[in-house]
Short mmCIF file of C-alpha atoms and ligand atoms in Angstrom, two decimals:
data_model
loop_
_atom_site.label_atom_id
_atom_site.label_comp_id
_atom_site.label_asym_id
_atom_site.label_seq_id
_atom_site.Cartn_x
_atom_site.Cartn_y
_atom_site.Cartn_z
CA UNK Z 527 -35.63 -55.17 83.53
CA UNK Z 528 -34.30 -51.94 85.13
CA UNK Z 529 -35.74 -48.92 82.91
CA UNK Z 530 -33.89 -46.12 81.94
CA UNK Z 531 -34.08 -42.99 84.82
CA UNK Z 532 -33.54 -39.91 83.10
CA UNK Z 533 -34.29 -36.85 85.36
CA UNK Z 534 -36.03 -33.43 84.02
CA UNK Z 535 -33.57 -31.37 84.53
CA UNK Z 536 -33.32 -27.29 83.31
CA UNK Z 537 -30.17 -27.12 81.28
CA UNK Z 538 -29.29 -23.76 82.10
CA UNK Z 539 -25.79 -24.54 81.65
CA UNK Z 540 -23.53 -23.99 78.34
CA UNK Z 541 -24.90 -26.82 76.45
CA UNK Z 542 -26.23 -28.94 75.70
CA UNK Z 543 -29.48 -26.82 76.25
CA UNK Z 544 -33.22 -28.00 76.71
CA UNK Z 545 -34.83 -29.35 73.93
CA UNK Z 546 -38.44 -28.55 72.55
CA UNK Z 547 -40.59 -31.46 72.62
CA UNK Z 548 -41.28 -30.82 68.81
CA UNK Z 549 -37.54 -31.87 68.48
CA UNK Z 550 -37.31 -34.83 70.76
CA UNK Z 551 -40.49 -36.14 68.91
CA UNK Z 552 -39.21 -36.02 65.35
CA UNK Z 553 -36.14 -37.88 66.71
CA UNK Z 554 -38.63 -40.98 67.62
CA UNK Z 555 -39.48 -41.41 63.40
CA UNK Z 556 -38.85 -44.33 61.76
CA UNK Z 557 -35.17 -44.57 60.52
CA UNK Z 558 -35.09 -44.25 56.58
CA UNK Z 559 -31.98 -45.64 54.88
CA UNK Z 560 -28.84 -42.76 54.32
CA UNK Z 561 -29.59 -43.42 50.72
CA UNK Z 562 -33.43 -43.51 50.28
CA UNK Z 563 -34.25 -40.34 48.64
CA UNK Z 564 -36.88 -39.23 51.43
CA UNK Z 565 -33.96 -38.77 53.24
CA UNK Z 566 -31.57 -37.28 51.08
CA UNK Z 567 -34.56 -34.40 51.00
CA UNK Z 568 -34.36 -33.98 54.43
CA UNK Z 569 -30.77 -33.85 54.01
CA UNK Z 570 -31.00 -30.80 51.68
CA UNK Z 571 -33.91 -29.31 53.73
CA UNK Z 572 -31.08 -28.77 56.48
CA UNK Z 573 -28.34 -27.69 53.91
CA UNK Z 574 -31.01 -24.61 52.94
CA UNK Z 575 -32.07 -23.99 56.57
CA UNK Z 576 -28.03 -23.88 57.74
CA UNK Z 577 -27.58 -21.62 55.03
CA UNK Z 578 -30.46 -19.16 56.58
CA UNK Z 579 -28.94 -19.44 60.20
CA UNK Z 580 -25.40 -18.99 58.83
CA UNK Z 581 -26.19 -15.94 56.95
CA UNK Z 582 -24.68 -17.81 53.29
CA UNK Z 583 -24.78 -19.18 50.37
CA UNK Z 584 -22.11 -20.98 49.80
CA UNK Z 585 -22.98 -24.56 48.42
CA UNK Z 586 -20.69 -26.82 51.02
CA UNK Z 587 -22.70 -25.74 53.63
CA UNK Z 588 -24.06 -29.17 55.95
CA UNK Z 589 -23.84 -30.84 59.29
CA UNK Z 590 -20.79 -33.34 60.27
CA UNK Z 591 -21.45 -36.31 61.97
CA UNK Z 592 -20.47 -35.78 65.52
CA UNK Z 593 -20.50 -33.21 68.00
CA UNK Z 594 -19.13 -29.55 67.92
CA UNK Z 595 -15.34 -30.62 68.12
CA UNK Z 596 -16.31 -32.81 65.08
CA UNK Z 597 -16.64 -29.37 62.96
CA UNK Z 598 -13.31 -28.67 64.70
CA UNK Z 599 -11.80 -31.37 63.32
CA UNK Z 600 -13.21 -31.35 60.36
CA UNK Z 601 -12.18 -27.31 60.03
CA UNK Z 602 -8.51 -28.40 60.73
CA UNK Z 603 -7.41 -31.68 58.87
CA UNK Z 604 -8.74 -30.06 55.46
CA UNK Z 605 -7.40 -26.74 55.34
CA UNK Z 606 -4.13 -27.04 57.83
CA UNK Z 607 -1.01 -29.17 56.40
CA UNK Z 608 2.28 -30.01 57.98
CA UNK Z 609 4.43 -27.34 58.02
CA UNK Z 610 1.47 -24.49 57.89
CA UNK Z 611 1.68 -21.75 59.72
CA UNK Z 612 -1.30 -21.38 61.72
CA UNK Z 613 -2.31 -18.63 63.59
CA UNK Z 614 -5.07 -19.36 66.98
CA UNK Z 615 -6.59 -16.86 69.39
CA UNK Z 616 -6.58 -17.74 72.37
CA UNK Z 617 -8.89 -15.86 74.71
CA UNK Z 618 -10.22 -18.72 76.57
CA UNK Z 619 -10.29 -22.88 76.92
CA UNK Z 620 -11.46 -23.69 73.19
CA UNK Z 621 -9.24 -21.57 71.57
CA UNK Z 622 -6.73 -23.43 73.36
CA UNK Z 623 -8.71 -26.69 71.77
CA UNK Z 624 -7.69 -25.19 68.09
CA UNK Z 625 -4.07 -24.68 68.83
CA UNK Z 626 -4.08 -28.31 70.74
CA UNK Z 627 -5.80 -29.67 67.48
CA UNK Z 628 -3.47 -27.92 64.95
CA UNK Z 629 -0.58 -28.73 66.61
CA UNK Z 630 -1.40 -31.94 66.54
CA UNK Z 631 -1.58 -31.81 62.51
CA UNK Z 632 1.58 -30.66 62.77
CA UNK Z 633 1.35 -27.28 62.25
CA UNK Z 634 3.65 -24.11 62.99
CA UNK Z 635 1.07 -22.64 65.47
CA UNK Z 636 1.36 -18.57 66.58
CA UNK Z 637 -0.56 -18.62 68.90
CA UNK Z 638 -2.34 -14.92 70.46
CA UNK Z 639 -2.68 -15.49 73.96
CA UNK Z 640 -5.65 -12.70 75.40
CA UNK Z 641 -6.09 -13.26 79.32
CA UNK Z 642 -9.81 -14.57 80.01
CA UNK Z 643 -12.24 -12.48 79.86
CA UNK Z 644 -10.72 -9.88 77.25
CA UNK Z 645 -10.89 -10.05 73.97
CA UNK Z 646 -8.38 -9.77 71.12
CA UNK Z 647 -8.05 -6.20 68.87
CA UNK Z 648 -7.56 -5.94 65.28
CA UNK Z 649 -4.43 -4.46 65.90
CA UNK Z 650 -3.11 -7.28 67.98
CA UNK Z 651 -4.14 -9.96 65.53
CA UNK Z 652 -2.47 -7.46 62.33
CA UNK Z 653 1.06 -7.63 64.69
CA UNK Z 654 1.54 -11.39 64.61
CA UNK Z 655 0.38 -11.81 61.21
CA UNK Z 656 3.14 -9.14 60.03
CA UNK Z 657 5.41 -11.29 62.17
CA UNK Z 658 4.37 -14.23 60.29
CA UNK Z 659 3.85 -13.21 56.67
CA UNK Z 660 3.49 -17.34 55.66
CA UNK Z 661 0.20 -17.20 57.81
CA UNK Z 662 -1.93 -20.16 55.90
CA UNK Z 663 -5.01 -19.67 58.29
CA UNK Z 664 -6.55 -18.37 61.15
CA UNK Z 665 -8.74 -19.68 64.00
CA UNK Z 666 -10.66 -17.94 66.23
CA UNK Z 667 -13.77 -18.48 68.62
CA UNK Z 668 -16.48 -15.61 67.91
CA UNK Z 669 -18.58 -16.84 71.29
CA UNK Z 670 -16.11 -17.96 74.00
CA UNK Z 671 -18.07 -20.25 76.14
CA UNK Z 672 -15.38 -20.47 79.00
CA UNK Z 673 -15.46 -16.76 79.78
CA UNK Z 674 -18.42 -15.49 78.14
CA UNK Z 675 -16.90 -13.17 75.94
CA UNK Z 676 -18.28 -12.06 72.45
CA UNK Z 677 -15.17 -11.67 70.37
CA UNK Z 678 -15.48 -8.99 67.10
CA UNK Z 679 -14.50 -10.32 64.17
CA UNK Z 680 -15.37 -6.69 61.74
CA UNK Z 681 -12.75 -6.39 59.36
CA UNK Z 682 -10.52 -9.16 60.41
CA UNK Z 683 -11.42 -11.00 56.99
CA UNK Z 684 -9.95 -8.07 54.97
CA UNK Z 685 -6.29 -8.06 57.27
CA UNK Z 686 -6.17 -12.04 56.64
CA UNK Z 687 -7.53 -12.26 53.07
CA UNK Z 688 -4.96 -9.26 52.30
CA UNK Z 689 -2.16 -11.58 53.57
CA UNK Z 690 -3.69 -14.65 51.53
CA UNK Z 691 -4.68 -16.51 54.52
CA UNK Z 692 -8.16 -17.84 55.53
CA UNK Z 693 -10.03 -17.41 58.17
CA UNK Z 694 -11.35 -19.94 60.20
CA UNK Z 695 -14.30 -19.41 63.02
CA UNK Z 696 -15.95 -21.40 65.76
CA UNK Z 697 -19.52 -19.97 66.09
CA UNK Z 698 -20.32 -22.93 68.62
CA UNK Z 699 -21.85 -21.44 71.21
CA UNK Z 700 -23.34 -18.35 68.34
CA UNK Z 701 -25.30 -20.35 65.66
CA UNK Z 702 -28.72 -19.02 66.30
CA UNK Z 703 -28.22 -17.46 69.21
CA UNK Z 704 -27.12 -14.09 67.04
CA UNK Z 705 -26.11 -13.53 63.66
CA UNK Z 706 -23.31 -15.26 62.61
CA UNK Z 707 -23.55 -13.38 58.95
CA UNK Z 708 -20.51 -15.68 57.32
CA UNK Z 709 -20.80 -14.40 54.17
CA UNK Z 710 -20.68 -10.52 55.02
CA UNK Z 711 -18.12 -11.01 57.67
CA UNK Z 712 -16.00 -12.70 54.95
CA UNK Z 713 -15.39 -16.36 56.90
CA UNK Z 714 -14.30 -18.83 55.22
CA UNK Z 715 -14.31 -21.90 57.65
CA UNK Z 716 -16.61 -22.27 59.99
CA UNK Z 717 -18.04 -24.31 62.36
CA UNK Z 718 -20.70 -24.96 65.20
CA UNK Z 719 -22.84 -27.65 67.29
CA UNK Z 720 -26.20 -28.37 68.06
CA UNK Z 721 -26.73 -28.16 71.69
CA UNK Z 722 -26.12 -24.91 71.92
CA UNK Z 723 -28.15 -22.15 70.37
CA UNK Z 724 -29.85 -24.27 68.16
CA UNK Z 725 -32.11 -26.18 70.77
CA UNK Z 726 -31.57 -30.33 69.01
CA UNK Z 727 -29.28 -32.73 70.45
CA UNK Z 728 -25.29 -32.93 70.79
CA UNK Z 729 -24.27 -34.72 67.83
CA UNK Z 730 -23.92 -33.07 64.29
CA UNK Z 731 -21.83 -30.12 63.88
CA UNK Z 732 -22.95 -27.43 61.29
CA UNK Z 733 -20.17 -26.42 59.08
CA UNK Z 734 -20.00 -24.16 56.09
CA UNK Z 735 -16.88 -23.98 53.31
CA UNK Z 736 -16.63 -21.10 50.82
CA UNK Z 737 -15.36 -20.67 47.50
CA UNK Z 738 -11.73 -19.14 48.32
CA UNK Z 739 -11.51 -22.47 51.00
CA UNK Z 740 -12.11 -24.92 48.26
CA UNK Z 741 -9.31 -23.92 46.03
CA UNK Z 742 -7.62 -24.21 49.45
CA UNK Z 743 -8.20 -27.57 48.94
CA UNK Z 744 -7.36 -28.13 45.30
CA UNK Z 745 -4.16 -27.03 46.66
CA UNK Z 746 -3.17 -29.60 48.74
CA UNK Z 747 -0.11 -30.87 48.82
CA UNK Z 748 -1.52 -34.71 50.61
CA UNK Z 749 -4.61 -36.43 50.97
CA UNK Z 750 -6.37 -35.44 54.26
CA UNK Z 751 -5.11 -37.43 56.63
CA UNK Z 752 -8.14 -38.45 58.58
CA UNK Z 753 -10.33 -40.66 56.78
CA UNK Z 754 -13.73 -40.04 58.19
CA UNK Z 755 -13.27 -35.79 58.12
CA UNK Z 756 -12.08 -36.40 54.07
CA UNK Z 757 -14.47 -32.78 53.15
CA UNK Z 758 -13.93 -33.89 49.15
CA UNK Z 759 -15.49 -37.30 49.68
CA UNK Z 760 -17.98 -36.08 52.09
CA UNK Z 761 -18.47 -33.76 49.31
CA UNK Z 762 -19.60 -36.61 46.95
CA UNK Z 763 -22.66 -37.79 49.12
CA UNK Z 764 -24.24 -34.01 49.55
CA UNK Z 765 -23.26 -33.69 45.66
CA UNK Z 766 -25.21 -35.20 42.51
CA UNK Z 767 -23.11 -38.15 42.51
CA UNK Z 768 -25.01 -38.96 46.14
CA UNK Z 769 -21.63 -41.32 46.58
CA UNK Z 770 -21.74 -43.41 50.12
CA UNK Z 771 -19.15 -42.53 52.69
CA UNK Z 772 -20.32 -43.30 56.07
CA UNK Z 773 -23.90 -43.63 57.22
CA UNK Z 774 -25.33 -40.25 58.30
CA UNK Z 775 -26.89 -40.08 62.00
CA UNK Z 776 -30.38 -40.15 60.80
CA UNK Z 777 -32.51 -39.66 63.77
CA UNK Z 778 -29.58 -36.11 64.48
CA UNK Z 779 -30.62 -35.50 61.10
CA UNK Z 780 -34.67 -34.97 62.14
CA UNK Z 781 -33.92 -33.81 65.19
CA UNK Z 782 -32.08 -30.53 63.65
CA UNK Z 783 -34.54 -30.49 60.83
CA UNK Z 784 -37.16 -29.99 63.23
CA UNK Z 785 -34.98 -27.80 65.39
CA UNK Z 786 -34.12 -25.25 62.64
CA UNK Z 787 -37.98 -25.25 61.10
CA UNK Z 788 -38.59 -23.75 65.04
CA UNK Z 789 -36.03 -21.10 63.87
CA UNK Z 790 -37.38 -20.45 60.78
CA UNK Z 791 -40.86 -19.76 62.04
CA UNK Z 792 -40.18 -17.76 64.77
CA UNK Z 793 -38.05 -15.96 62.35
CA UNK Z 794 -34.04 -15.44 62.95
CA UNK Z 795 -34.40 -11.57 64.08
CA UNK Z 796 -36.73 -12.62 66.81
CA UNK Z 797 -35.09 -15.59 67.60
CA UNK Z 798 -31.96 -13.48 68.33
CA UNK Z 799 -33.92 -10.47 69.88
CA UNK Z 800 -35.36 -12.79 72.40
CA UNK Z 801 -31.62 -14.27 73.11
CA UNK Z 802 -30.95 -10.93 73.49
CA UNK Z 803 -33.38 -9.70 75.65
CA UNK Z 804 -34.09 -12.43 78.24
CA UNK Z 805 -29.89 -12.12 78.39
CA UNK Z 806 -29.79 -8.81 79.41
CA UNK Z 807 -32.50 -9.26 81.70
CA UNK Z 808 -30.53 -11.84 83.65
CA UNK Z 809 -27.58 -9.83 83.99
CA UNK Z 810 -29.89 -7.04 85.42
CA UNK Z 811 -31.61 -9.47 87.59
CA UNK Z 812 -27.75 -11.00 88.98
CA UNK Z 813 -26.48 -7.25 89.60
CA UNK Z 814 -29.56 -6.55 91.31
CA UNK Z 815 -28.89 -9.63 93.85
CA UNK Z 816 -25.27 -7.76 94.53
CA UNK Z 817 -23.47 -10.27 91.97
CA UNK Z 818 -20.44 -9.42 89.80
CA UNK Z 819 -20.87 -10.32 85.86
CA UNK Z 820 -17.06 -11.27 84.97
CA UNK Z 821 -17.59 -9.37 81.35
CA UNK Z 822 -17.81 -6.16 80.48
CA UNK Z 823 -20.94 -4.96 78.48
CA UNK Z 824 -19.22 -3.81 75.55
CA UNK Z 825 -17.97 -7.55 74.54
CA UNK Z 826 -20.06 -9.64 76.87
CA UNK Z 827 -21.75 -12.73 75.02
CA UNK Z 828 -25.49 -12.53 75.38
CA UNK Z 829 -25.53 -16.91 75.13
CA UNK Z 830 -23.32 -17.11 78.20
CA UNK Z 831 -23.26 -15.23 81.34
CA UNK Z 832 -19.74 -15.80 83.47
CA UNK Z 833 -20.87 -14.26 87.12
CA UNK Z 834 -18.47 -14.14 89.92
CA UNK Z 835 -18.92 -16.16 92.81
CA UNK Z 836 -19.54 -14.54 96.08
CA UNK Z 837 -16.46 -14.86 98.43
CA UNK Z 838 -17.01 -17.83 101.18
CA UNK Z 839 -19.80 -19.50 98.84
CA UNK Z 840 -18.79 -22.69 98.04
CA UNK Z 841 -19.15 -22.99 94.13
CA UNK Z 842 -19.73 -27.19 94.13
CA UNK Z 843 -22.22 -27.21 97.13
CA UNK Z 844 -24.21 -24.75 95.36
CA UNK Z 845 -24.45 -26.35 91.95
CA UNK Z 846 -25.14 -29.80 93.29
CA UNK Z 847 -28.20 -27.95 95.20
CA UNK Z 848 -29.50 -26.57 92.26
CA UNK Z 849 -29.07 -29.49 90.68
CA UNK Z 850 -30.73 -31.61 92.82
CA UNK Z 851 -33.27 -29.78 95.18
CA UNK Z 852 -34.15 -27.65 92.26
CA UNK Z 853 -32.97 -29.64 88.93
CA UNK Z 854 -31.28 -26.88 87.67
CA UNK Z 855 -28.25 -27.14 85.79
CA UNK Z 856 -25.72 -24.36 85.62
CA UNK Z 857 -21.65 -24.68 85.07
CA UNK Z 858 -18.93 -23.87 87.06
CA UNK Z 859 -15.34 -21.84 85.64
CA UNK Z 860 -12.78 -23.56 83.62
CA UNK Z 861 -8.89 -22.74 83.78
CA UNK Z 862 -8.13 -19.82 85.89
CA UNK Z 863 -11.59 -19.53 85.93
CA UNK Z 864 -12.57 -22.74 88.01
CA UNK Z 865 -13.80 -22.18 91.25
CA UNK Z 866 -14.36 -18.75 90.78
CA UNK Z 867 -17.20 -18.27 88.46
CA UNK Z 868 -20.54 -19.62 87.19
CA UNK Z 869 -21.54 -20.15 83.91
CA UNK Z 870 -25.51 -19.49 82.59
CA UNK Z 871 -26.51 -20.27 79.42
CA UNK Z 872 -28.78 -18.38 77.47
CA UNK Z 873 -29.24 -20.58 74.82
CA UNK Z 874 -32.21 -21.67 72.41
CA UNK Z 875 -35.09 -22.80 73.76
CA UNK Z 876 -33.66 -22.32 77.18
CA UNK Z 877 -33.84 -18.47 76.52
CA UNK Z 878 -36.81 -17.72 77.95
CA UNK Z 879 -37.90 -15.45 80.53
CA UNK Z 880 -39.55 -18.09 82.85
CA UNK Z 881 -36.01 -19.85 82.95
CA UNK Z 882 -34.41 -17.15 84.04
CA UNK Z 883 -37.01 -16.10 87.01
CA UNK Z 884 -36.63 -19.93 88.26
CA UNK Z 885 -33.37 -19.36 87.99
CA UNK Z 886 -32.91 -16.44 89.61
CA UNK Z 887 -35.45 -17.46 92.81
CA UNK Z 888 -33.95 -21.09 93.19
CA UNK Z 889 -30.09 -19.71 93.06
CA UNK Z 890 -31.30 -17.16 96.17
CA UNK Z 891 -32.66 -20.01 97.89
CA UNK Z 892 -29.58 -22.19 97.67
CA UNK Z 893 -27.52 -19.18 98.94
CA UNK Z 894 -29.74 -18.09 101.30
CA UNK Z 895 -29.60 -21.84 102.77
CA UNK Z 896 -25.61 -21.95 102.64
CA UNK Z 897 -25.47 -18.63 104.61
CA UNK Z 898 -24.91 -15.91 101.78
CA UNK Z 899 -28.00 -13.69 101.70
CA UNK Z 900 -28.79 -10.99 98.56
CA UNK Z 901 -31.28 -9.10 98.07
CA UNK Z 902 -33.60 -10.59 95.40
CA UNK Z 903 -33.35 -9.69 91.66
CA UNK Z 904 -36.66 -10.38 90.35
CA UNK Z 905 -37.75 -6.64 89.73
CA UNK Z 906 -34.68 -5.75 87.66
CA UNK Z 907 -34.94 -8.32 85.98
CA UNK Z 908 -38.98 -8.07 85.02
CA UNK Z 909 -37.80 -4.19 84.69
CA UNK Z 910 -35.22 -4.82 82.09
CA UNK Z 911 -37.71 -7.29 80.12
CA UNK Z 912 -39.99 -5.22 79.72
CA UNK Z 913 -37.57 -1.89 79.05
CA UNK Z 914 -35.67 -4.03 76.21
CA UNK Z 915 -39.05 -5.25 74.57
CA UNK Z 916 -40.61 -1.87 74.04
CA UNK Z 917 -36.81 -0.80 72.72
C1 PLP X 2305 -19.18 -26.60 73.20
C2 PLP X 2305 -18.13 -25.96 72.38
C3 PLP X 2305 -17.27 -26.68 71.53
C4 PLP X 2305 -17.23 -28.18 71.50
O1 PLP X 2305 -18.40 -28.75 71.14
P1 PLP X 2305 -18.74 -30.25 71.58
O2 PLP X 2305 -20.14 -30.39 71.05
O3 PLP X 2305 -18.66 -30.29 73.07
O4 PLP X 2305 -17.80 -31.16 70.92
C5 PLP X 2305 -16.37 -25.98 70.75
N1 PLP X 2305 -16.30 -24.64 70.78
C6 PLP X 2305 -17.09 -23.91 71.61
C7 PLP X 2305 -16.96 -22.43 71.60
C8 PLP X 2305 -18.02 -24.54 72.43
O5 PLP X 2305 -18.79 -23.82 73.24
#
């Protein structure tokens, strides 16, 4: 029988990123029953570690079965109702997801359109929500993985909470990658994935719910309208009652129990310092070789580097060499963005130093060989490592 050929790549991409070996092994355990109560303690294992990473304590805090647009989903169909007025940012490809999504729910959706790469003020997002005093939520991307951009979300909970709306976040590409701090930042709804910053698998999408978003809910006019994303029957299962629903995705459920212990004992300030740190390290190491980073420092997202690509290099050629005479996987641009850009990830257990060097030696090489030569950026970035390490 023909066996299964799965490459070793380097997902340097954004997401899904490389995955420890600690976290592909725990994956391989026997499957225990959704019910058995060895795994309803791993179950609540996860709930406490999410509620570390998050930065809460709200109770409802757990993974969804299914990937990042899962939590999306999830986010949406509970707290937005026909007729709502919905506010979404849109500074890049997934905040156009969450207007898609809430349209579709048949929402009234304002939506704040912020050309890629910038990022949307306070006093933009206060305009359209005096424009639309019935504002029932609002959604917003804090780590734009399209562009790259890091958007700041200090004291947009206040405006929104002031106007008795919530406020709904996508922290996809930010869970454990940097603080995320829902309950300080006042979030309400939020969402993320796996693959990303938190080094498992795609396929469960952490989620937390506070207080002020479940008497949202009591509130409801209708039943959810999607039967699997029902957050008050889900509800039962994680609660005492320990009610069925569906069948969790056990093997997910090891692989981010594993994948957040990592976290936990490397400890979440050093997990972020070293996203941090090998990040800017890259960026020095890519301005060093003569390239363009699309983002300026002030809002730039250390996860995801956008850098631009040179003029006359052409952006699938190179890829597919990294890809295959180097297995390296990076992203090209989406939207306006496509064919212009690159995208690196800096993400998990991908954000290391050695990553980046490989990266940085094989992506001269592939240039070099298609005719665009740069100087080589392996100083700055060793510089800038060891600068931002003694900071
Ligand atoms: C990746 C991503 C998603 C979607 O997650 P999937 O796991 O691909 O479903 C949503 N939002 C952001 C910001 C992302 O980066």
């Amino acid at each position: 029988m023909a066996r299964l050929h799965v490459p070793d790549r380097l997902l340097l991409g954004p997401g899904p990123s490389p995955v420890p070996d600690q976290v592909r092994e725990a994956m391989a355990k026997p499957i225990l029953g959704h019910m058995d109560p060895a795994f309803l303690a791993i179950v609540d294992d996860v709930q406490e570690k999410l509620r570390l990473v998050f930065g809460t304590q709200n109770r409802l805090t757990f993974p969804v079965s299914g990937t990042g647009s899962a939590g999306m989903e999830m986010s949406l169909v509970n707290f937005v109702e026909p007729g709502d007025t919905v506010v979404v940012v849109q500074q890049g490809i997934f905040g156009q997801r969450l207007a898609d999504a809430a349209q579709r729910l048949g929402a009234h959706v304002a939506v704040i359109s912020v050309p890629f790469g910038e990022i949307c003020t306070t006093a933009q997002l206060e305009e359209v929500l005096d424009q639309h005093p019935d504002t029932r939520l609002v959604a917003v991307v804090k780590a734009e993985t399209s562009t790259g951009v890091l958007q700041p979300l200090e004291g947009w909970s206040d405006a929104i909470h002031r106007r008795g709306a919530l406020l709904l976040v996508d922290t996809v590409t930010a869970l454990g990658g940097m603080p995320v701090d829902v309950d300080n930042q006042g979030f309400d709804v939020v969402f993320s994935g796996t693959q990303k910053c938190l080094a498992a698998p795609p396929g469960l999408a952490p989620m937390t719910v506070n207080e002020r978003a479940l008497a949202r809910l009591q509130e409801r006019r209708e039943p959810v309208s999607s039967w699997y994303f029902d957050l008050p029957a889900i509800a039962q299962y994680l609660g005492k009652s320990r009610a069925y629903h569906h069948t969790a995705p056990i093997s997910m459920m090891y692989a981010l129990d594993r994948a957040l212990s990592l976290i936990v004992e490397e400890g979440l300030d050093a997990v972020w310092d070293r996203h941090r740190r090998v990040a800017e390290s890259l960026w020095a190491g890519l301005e060093a070789m003569g390239l363009q980073l699309m983002v300026p420092r002030a809002h730039r997202l250390s996860t995801v580097t956008t850098v631009r690509i040179p003029d006359g290099v052409d952006d699938r050629r190179v890829r597919q060499r990294l890809l295959e005479e180097h297995q390296i996987e990076i992203a090209g641009g989406l939207g306006p963005w496509a064919g212009k850009i690159w995208r690196i990830g800096v993400m998990g257990h991908g954000a290391r130093l050695s990553n980046m060097m490989t990266l940085l030696v094989s992506l001269r090489t592939v240039l070099d060989a298609e005719g665009c030569h740069l100087p080589s950026g392996l100083s700055a970035l060793e510089d800038t490592y060891r600068k931002v390490g003694q900071e």
